[in-house]
XYZ file of C-alpha atoms in Angstrom:
335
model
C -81.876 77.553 -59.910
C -83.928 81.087 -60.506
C -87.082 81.775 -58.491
C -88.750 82.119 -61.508
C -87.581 78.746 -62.349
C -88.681 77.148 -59.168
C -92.235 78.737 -59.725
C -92.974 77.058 -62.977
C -91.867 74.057 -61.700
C -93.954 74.432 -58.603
C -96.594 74.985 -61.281
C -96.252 72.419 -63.264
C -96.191 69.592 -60.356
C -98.904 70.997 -58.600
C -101.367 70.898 -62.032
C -99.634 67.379 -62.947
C -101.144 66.062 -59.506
C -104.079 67.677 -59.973
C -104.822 66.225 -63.445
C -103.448 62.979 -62.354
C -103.737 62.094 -58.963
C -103.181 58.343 -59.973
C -100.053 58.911 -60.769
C -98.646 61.071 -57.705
C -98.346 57.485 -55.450
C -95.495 55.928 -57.436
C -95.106 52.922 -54.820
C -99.227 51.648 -55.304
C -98.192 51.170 -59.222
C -99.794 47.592 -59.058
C -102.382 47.807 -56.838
C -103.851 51.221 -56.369
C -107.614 51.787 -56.916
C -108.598 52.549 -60.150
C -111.504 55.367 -60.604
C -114.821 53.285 -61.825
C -115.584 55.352 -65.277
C -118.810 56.842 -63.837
C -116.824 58.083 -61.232
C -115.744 60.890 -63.484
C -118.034 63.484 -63.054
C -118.737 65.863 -66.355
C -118.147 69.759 -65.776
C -120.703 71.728 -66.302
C -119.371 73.954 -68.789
C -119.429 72.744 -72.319
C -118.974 75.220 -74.861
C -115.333 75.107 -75.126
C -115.443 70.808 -76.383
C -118.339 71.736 -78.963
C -116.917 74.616 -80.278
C -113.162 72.695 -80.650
C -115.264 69.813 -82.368
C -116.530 72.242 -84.954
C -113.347 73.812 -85.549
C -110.903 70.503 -85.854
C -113.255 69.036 -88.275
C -111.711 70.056 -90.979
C -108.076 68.889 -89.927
C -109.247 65.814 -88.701
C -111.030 64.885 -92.066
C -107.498 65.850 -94.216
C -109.380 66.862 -97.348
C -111.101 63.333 -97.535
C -114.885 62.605 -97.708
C -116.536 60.771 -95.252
C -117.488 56.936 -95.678
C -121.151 56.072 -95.389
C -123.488 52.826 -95.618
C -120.789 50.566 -95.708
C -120.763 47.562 -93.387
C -117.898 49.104 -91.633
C -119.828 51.647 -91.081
C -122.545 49.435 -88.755
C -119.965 47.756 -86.724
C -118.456 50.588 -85.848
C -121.346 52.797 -85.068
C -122.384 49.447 -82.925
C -119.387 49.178 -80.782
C -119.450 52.915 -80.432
C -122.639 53.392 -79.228
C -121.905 50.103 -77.096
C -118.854 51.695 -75.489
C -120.464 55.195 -74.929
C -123.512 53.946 -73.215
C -121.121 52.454 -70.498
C -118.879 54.844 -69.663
C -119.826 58.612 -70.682
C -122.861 60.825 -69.962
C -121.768 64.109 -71.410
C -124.059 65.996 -73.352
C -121.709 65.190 -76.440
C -123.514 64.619 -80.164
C -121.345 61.656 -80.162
C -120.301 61.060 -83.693
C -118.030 58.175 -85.121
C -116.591 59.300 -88.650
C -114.821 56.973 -90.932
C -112.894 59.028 -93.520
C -111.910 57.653 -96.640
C -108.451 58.435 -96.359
C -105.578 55.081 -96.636
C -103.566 56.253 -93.537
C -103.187 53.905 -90.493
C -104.933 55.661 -87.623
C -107.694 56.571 -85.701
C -108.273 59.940 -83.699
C -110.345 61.922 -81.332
C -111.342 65.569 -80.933
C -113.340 67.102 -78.649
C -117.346 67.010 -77.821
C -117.227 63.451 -78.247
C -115.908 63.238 -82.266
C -114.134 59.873 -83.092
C -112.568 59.446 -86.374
C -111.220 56.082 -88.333
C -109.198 56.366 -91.688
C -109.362 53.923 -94.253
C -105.796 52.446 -93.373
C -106.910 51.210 -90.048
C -109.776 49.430 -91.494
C -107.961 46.838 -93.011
C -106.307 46.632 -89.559
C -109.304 45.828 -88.196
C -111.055 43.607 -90.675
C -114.448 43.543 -89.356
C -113.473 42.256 -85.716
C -115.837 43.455 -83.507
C -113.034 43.079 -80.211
C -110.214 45.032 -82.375
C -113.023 47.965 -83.094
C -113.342 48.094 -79.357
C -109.642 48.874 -79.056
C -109.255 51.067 -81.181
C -112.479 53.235 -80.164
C -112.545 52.857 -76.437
C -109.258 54.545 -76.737
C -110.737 57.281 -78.793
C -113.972 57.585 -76.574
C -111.420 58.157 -73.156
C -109.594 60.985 -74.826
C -112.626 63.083 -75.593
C -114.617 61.601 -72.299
C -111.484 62.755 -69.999
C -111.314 66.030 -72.396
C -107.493 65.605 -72.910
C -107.860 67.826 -75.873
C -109.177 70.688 -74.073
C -106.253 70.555 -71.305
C -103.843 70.874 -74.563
C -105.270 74.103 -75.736
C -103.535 75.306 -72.297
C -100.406 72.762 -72.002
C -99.029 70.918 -74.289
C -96.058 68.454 -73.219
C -94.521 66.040 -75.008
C -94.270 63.899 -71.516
C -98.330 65.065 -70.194
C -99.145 63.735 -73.840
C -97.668 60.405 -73.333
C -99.519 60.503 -70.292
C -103.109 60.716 -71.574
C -101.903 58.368 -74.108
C -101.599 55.884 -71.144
C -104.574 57.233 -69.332
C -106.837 56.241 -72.066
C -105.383 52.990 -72.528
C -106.244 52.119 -69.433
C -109.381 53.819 -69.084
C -110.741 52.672 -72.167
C -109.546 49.046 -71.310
C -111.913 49.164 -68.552
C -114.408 50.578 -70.156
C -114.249 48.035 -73.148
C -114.119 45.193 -70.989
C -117.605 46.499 -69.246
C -118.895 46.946 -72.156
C -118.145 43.085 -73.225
C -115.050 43.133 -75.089
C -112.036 41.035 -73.605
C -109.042 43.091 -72.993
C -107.021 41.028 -74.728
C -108.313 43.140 -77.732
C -105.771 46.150 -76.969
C -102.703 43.846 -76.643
C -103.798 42.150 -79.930
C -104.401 45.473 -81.830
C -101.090 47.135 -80.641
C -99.678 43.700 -81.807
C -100.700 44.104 -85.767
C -100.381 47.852 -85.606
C -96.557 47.789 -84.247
C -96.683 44.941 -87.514
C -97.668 47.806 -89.967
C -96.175 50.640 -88.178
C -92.937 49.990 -86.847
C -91.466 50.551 -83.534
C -89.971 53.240 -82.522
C -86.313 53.181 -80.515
C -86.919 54.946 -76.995
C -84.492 57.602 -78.109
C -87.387 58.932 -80.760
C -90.241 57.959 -78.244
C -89.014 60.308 -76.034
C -89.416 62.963 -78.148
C -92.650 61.926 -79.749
C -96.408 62.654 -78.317
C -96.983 58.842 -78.189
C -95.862 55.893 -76.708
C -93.948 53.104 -78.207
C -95.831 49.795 -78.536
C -93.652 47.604 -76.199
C -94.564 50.888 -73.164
C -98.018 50.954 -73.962
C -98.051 46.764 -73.529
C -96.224 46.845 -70.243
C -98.731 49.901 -69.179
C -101.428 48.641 -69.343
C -100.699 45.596 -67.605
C -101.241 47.504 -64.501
C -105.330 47.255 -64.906
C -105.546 44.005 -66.848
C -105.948 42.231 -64.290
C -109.056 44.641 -63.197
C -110.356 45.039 -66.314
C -110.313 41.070 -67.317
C -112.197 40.434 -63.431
C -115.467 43.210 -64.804
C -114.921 41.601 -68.215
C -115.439 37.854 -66.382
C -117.920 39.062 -63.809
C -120.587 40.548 -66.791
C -119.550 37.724 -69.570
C -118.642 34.376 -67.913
C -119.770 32.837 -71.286
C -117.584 34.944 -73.950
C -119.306 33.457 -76.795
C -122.542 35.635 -75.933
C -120.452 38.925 -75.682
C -120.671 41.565 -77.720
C -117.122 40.672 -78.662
C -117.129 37.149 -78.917
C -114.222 34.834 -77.448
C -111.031 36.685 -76.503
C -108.182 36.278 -79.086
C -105.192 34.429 -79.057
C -101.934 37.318 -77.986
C -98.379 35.510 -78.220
C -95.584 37.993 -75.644
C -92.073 38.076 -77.023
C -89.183 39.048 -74.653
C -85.526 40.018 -75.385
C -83.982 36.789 -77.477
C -80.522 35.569 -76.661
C -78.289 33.616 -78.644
C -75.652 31.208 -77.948
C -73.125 28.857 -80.199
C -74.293 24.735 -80.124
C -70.938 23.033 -81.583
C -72.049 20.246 -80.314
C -75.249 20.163 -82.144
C -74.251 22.263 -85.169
C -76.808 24.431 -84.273
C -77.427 28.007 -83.274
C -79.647 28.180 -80.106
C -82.081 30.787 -79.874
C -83.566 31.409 -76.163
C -86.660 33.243 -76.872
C -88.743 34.184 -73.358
C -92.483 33.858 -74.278
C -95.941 33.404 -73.328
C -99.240 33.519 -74.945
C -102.808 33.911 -73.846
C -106.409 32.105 -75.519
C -104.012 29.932 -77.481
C -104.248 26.267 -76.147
C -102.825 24.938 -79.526
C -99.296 24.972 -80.923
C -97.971 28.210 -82.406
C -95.339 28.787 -84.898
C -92.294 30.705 -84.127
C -90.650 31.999 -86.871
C -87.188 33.033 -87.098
C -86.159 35.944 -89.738
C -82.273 36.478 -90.573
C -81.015 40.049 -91.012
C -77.697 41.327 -92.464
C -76.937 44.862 -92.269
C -80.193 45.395 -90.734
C -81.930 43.851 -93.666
C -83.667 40.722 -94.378
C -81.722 37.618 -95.993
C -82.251 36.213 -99.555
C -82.667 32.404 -99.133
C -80.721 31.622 -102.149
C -83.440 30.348 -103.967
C -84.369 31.392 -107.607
C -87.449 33.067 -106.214
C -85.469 35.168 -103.733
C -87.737 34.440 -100.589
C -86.733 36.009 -97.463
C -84.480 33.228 -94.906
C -86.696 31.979 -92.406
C -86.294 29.050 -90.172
C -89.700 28.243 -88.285
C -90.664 25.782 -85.313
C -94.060 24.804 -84.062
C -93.816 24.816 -80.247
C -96.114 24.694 -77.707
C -96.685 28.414 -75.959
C -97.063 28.388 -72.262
C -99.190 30.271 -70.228
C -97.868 33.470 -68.438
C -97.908 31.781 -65.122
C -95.794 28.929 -66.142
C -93.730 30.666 -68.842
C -90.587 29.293 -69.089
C -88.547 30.464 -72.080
C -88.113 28.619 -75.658
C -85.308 27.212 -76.944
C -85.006 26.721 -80.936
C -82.178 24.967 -81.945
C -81.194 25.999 -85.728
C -79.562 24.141 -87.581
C -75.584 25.626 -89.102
C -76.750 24.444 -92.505
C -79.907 26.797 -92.522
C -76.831 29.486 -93.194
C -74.398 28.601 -95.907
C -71.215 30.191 -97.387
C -70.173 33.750 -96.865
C -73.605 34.327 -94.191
C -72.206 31.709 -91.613
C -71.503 33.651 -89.067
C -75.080 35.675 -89.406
């Protein structure tokens, strides 16, 4: 290896510490201290964030106007303000813009500029706890001024990174502000449901995490975040939020031939949170990577469903479905 080579590696450690010191321990991954959000100190220099604000605008609004006096518009300017009065002091004009555009997503610029397209308001469908997902998120970015450290470095891997650093950040900060955390995992539920997953092959190369990353990442301050969220709201009805919502957890299924029974049975590892009541599991049948026809004259999709009773994660043991050979017929048997 080249000096030169060994100097912008040196470089690029050294600033990775600095930027994230959190991450620099990799043993303390489940119990090291998490920074309190007023712990992060604004710098005094702010010209740079107001002056990127002004001049992303444009981009960020993709030749769409902007949505006023619409309910939407109050709920999210309510959460908003909710979430930046408990986290963020900087001398921001904090501004929440809903564009009128239909794609699914929400983004962040800096000097404290939030912005919510069309698409994700269906997505969010006037939940109060799923608003606070999606704009605590937002609100860390431009609090932590991730955009501004991009105008110097921008890494596909430091950009996953701040992805996860404002998951986490704005987790806590949601949860303060009286919004269960539970909110992320159900919001990264329905928008992996609309979006798609990505294999880890493309996530590598892509600026963002993949769904199933983001879920297992910020399990490592859910269990601090849901401790503030029960310390300032032991009665979740009177939250700002309301009562936390019911999150189902899906592991790897694995599948095994019942002669005996006739049956295919389907092992399914899962656990689910705020959901005392049975849930449905429902199975979908693919061939070729595509759904199956049920042979029926209105060509519905194959499905095979089972109402089971979802335990808790503490006492998750895993599902078994038995389904039955005939569910299956002719040439799709072996499916």
């Amino acid at each position: 290896m080249t000096k030169r080579t060994w100097v912008l590696l040196m470089a690029f450690l050294v600033l990775r510490f600095l930027i994230f010191p959190s991450l620099a321990v990799a043993g303390e991954k489940r119990h090291r201290q998490h920074p309190a959000v007023e712990e992060m100190q604004p710098p005094a220099d702010y010209a740079i964030d107001l002056q990127l604000a002004i001049n992303n605008r444009p981009a960020m609004m993709h030749g769409a106007g902007e949505m006023t006096g619409a309910p939407d518009n109050e709920l999210g300017d309510r959460v908003f303000d909710n979430l930046v009065r408990s986290g963020f002091s900087q001398p921001y004009r904090w501004k929440l813009t809903l564009v009128n555009d239909g794609v699914v997503n929400a983004r962040s610029t800096a000097g404290g500029q939030v912005y919510v397209y069309g698409g994700m308001l269906k997505i969010l469908s006037g939940s109060p706890g799923l608003w606070a997902a999606v704009l605590s998120h937002e609100v860390a970015h431009t609090g932590l001024r991730h955009q501004r450290l991009l105008l110097h470095l921008a890494l596909k891997k430091m950009e996953r990174d701040q992805e996860h650093q404002a998951d986490q950040t704005g987790m806590l900060l949601m949860a303060r502000a009286g919004y269960h955390p539970d909110f992320v995992y159900a919001l990264h539920h329905l928008l992996r449901l609309n979006t798609g997953e990505r294999s880890k092959f493309a996530g590598f190369f892509s600026d963002h995490p993949r769904w199933e990353t983001r879920d297992q990442r910020s399990e490592r301050v859910y269990a601090d975040a849901l401790a503030e969220y029960n310390r300032l709201w032991p009665n979740p009805e009177l939250s700002p939020g309301g009562t936390p919502p019911p999150v189902a957890f899906v592991g790897p299924v694995k599948t095994a031939e019942n002669k005996a029974a006739q049956a295919a049975d389907l092992v399914v590892p899962l656990f689910c949170r705020n959901e005392p009541k049975p849930v449905n599991v429902i199975v979908v049948f693919l061939k070729n990577n595509q759904p199956m026809k049920a042979g029926t004259e209105n060509g519905d999709v194959l499905r095979y469903w089972e109402a089971v009773q979802c335990p808790d994660e503490d006492s998750a043991a895993p599902v078994v479905l038995h389904v039955p050979a005939s569910t299956v017929t002719g040439k799709d048997r072996k499916t």
